[in-house]
Tab-separated table of C-alpha atoms in Angstrom:
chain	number	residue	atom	x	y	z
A	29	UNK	CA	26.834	24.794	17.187
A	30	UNK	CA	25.902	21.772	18.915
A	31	UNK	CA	27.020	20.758	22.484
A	32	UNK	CA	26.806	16.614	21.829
A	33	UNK	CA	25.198	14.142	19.855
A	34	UNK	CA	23.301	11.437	21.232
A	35	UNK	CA	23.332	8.174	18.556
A	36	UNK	CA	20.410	5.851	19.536
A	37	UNK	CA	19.459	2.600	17.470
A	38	UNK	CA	14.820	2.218	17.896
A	39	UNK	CA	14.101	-1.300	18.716
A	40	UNK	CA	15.741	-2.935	21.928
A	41	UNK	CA	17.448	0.462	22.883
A	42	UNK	CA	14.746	3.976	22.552
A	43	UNK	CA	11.940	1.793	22.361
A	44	UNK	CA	10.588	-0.570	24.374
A	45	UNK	CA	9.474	-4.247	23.703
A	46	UNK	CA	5.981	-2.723	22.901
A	47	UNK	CA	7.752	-0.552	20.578
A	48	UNK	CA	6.784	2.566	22.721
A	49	UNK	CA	8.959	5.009	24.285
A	50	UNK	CA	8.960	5.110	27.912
A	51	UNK	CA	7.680	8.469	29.320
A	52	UNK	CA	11.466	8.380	31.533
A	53	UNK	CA	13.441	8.226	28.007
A	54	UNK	CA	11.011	10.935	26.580
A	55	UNK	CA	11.428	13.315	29.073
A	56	UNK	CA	14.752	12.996	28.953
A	57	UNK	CA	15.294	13.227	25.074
A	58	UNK	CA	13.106	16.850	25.728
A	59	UNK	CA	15.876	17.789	28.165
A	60	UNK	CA	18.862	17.280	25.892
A	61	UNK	CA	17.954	18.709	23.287
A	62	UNK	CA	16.829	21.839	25.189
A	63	UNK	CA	20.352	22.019	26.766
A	64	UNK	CA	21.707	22.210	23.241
A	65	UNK	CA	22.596	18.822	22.039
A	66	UNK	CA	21.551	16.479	19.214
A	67	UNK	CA	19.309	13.359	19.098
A	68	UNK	CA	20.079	10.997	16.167
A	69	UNK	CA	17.908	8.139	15.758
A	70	UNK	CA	20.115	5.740	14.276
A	71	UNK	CA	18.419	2.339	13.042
A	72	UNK	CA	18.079	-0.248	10.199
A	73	UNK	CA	14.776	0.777	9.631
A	74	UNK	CA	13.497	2.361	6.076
A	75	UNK	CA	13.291	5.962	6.093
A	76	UNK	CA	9.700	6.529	6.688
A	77	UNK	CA	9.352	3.922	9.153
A	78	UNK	CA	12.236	5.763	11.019
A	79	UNK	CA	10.022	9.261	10.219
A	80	UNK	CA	7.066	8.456	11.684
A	81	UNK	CA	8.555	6.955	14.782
A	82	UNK	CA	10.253	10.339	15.353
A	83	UNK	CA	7.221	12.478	14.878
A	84	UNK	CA	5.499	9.679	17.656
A	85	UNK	CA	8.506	10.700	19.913
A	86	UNK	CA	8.533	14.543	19.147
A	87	UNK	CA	12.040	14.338	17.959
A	88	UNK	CA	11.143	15.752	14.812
A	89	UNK	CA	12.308	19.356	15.352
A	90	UNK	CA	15.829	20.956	14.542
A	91	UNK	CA	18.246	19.430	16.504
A	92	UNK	CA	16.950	16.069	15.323
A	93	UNK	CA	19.011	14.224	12.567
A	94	UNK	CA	17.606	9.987	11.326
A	95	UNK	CA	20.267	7.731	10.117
A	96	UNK	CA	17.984	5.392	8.482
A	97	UNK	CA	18.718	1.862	6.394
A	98	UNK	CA	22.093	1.276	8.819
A	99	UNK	CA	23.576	4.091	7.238
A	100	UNK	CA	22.531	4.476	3.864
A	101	UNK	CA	20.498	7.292	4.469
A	102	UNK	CA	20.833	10.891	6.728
A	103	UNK	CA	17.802	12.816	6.986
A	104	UNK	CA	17.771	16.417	8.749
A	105	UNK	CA	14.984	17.593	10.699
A	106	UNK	CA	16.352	21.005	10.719
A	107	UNK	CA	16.075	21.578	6.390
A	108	UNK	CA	13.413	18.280	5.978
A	109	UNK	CA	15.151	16.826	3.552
A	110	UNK	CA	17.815	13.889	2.942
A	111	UNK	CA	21.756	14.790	3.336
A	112	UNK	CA	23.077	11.424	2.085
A	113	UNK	CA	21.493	9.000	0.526
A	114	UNK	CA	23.388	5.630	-1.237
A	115	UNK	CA	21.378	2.529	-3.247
A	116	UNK	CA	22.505	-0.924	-4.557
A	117	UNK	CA	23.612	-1.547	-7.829
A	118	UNK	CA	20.403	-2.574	-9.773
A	119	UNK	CA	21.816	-6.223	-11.171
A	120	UNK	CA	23.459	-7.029	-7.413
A	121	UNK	CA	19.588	-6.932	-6.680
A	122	UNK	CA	18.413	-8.851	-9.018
A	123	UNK	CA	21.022	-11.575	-7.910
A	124	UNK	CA	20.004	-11.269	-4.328
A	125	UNK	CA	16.693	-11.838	-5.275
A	126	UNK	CA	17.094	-15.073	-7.590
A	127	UNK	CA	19.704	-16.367	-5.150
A	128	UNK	CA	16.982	-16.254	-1.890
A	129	UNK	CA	14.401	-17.586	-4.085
A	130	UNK	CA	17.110	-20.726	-4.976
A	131	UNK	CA	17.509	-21.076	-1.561
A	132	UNK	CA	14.023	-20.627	0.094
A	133	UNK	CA	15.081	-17.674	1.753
A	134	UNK	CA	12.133	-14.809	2.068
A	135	UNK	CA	14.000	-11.054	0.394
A	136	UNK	CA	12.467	-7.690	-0.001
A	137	UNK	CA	13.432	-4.293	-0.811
A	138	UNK	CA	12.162	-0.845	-0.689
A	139	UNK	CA	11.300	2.037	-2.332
A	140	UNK	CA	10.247	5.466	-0.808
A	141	UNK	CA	7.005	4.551	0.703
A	142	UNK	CA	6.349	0.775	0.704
A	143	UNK	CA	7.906	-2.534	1.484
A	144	UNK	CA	8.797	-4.157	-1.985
A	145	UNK	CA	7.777	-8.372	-1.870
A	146	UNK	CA	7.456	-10.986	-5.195
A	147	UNK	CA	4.327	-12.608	-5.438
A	148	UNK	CA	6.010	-15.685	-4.495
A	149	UNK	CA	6.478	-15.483	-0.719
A	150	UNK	CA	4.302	-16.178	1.972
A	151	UNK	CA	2.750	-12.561	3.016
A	152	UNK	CA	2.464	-13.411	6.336
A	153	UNK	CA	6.673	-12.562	6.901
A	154	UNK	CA	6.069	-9.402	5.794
A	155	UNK	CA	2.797	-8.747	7.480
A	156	UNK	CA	4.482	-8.912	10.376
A	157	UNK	CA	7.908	-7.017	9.605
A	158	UNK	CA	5.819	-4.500	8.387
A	159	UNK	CA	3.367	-4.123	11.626
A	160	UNK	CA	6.374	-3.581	13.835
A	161	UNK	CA	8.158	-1.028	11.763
A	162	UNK	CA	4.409	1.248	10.754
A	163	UNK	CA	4.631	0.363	6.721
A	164	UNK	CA	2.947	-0.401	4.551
A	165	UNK	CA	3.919	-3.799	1.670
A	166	UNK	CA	3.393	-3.916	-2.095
A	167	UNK	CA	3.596	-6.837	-4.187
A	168	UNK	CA	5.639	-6.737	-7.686
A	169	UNK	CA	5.205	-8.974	-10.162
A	170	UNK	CA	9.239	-9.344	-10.783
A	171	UNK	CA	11.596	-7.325	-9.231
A	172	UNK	CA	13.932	-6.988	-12.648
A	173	UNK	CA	10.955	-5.838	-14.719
A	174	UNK	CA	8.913	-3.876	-11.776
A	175	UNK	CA	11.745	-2.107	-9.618
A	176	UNK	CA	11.765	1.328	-10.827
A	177	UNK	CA	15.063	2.804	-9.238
A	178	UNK	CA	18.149	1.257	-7.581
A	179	UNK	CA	17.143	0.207	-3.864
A	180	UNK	CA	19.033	1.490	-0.717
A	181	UNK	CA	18.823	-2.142	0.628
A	182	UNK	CA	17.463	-5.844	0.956
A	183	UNK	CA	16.563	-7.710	3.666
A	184	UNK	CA	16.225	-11.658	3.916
A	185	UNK	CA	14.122	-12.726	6.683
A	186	UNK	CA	14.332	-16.558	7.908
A	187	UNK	CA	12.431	-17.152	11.497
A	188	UNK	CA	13.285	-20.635	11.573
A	189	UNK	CA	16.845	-21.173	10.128
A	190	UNK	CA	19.111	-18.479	10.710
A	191	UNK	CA	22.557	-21.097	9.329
A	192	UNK	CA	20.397	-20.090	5.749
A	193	UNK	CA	20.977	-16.490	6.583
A	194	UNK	CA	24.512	-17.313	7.215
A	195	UNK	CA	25.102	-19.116	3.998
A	196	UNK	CA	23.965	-15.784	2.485
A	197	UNK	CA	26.009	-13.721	3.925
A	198	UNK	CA	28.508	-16.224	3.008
A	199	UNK	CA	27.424	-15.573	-0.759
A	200	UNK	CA	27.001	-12.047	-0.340
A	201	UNK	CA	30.996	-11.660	0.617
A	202	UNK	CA	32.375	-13.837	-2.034
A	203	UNK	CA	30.469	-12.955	-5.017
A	204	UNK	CA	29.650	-8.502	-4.494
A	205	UNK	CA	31.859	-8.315	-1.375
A	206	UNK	CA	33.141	-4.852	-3.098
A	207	UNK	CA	30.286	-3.877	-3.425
A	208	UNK	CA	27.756	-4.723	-1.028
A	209	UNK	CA	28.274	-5.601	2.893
A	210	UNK	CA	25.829	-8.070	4.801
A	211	UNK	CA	25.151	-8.391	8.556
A	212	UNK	CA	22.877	-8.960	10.948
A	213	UNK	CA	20.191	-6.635	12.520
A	214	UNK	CA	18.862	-9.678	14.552
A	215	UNK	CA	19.012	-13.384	14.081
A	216	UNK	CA	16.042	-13.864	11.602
A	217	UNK	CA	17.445	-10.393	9.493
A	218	UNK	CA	19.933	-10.008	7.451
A	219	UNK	CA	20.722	-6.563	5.723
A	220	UNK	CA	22.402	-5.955	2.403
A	221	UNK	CA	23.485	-2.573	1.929
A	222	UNK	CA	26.120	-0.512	-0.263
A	223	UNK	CA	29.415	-1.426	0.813
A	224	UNK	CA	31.219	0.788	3.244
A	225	UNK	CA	27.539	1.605	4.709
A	226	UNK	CA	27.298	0.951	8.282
A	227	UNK	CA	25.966	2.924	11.503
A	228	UNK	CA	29.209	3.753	12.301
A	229	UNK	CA	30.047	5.539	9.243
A	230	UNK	CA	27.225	7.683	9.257
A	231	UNK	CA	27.798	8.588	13.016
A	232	UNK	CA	31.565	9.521	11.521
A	233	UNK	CA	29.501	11.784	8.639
A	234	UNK	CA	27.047	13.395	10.775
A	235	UNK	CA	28.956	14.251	13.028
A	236	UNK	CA	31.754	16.294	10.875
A	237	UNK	CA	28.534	17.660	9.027
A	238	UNK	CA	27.804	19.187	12.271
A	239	UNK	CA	30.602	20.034	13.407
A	240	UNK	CA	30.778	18.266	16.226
A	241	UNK	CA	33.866	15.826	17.475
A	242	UNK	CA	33.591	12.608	17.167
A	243	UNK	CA	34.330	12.578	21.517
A	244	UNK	CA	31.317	14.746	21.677
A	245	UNK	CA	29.054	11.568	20.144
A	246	UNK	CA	27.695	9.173	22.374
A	247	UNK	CA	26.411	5.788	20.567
A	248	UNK	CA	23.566	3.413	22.283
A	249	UNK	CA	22.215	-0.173	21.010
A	250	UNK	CA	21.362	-3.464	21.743
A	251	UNK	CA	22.627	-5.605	18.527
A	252	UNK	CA	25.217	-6.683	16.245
A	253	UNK	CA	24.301	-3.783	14.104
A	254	UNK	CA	25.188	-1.232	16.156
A	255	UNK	CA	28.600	-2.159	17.186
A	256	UNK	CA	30.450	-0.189	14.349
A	257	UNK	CA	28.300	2.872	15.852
A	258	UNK	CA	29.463	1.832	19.716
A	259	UNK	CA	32.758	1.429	18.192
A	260	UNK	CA	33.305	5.055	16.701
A	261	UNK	CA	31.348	7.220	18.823
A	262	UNK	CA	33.648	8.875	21.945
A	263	UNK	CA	31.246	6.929	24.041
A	264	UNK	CA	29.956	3.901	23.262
A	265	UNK	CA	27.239	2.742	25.291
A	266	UNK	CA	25.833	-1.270	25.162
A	267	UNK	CA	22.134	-1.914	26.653
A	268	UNK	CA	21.386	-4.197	29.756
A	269	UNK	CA	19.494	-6.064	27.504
A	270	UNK	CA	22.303	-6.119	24.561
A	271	UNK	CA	23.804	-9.056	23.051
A	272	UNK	CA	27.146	-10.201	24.222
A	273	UNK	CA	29.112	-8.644	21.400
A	274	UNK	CA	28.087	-5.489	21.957
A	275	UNK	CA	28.511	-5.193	25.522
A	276	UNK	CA	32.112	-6.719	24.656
A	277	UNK	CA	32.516	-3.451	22.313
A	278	UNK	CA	30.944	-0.840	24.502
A	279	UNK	CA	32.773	1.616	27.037
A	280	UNK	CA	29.671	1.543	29.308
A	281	UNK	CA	26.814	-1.038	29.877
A	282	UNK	CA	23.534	0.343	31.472
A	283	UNK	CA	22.432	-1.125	34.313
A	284	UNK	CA	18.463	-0.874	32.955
A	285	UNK	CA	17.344	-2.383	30.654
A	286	UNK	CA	15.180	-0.952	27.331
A	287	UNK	CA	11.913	-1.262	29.391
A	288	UNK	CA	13.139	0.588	32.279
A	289	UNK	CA	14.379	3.828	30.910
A	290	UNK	CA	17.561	3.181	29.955
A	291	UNK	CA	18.393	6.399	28.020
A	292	UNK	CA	17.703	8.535	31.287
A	293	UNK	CA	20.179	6.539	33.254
A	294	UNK	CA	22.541	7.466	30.161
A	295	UNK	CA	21.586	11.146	30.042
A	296	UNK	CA	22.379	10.994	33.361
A	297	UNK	CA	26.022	9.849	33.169
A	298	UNK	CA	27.223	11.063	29.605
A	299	UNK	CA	25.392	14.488	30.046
């Protein structure tokens, strides 16, 4: 059985703003999971994006769990294979979809492998989203005809207007509020998921999967994101470099920062 579990959102918290893992954090990640305990990288990210940044960190060996898509999906190092694993209802895609393209608003979804864009967007968004998180994009002609299986989530992207991205989320509420749940990852992203699917959920699931009680989990990140996670872990821990609402919801706030090894000063304290 496991001793802890150690919840950590990728970007602004494990990695660095060169999306690299300092060699402080690594070490550190080597020691607690020698010592018995669990590392769950828990992000927004797809599922392979999230996969390959663990085998980059070495924390793809048993004792190593991936909450992946904010919640929607649990994968276990230990049996390689997905846990848990919840998708979109096909026509609330299709309605995401038509409403961004109404409203000027750049959407895409995903399937197992790739990125999932219309024809009709400028490729340089996704160019972009898709060198930070190690994907790869494909183009479909029309997401009704060309979208094979029901979607785990979308996400609209706006770099210049984020009030757009609030009038979505806006949308996304009052018309599939029962069934979907928007919020934000960042400023520019907002992610529509399965309602009821959130980081802190999945920390809830994992953690009676394994066994382990919920005062055993300890919960780091940076963004708005990860405050359900902060919120139901024993310990919830907010970064240096962490938005305001999330330091407001954490137990602990780190004194470094995600470039500065951060995740050692919390190994430190928490275990």
């Amino acid at each position: 059985m496991l001793g802890k579990l150690l919840f950590l959102d990728l970007d602004g918290t494990l990695l660095d703003d060169r999306k690299e893992i300092t060699d402080g954090n690594r070490s550190t990640l080597t020691e607690i999971i020698k010592k018995g305990n669990g590392v769950v990288i828990t992000t927004g990210r797809p599922l392979m994006s999230a996969m390959e940044q663990a085998r980059r960190m070495g924390l793809d060996t048993p004792g190593c769990y991936l909450i992946a898509y904010n919640g929607a999906q649990i994968y276990d190092w230990g049996c390689r294979k997905i846990v848990c694993s919840q998708t979109l209802e096909m026509e609330d895609v299709y309605r995401i979809f038509r409403r961004c393209t109404e409203k000027n608003i750049h959407v895409q979804t995903y399937d197992a492998t790739n990125v999932l864009v219309e024809p009709r967007w400028d490729d340089s968004i996704v160019r972009l989203y898709c060198s930070r998180i190690l994907m790869e994009h494909r183009v479909i002609g029309d997401v009704r005809r060309d979208l094979r299986e029901p979607p785990v989530k979308c996400l609209a992207i706006d770099l210049e207007h984020p009030e757009k991205l609030q009038d979505l989320r806006k949308w996304v509420d009052e018309t599939m509020g029962n069934r979907a749940d928007a919020f934000f990852s960042c400023n520019e992203y907002l992610e529509i998921v399965p309602a009821g699917i959130n980081k802190g959920n999945a920390v809830r699931m994992l953690c009676g999967r394994m066994h382990v009680g919920l005062e055993n989990a300890v919960a780091v990140g940076d963004a708005a994101n990860d405050i359900s996670m902060i919120r139901a872990a024993g310990v919830g821990v907010a970064m240096a470099n962490g938005t305001g609402e999330v330091k407001a919801a954490a137990d602990y706030i780190t004194q470094r920062d995600n470039n500065h090894d951060a995740i050692q000063e919390v190994a430190e304290r928490f275990f």
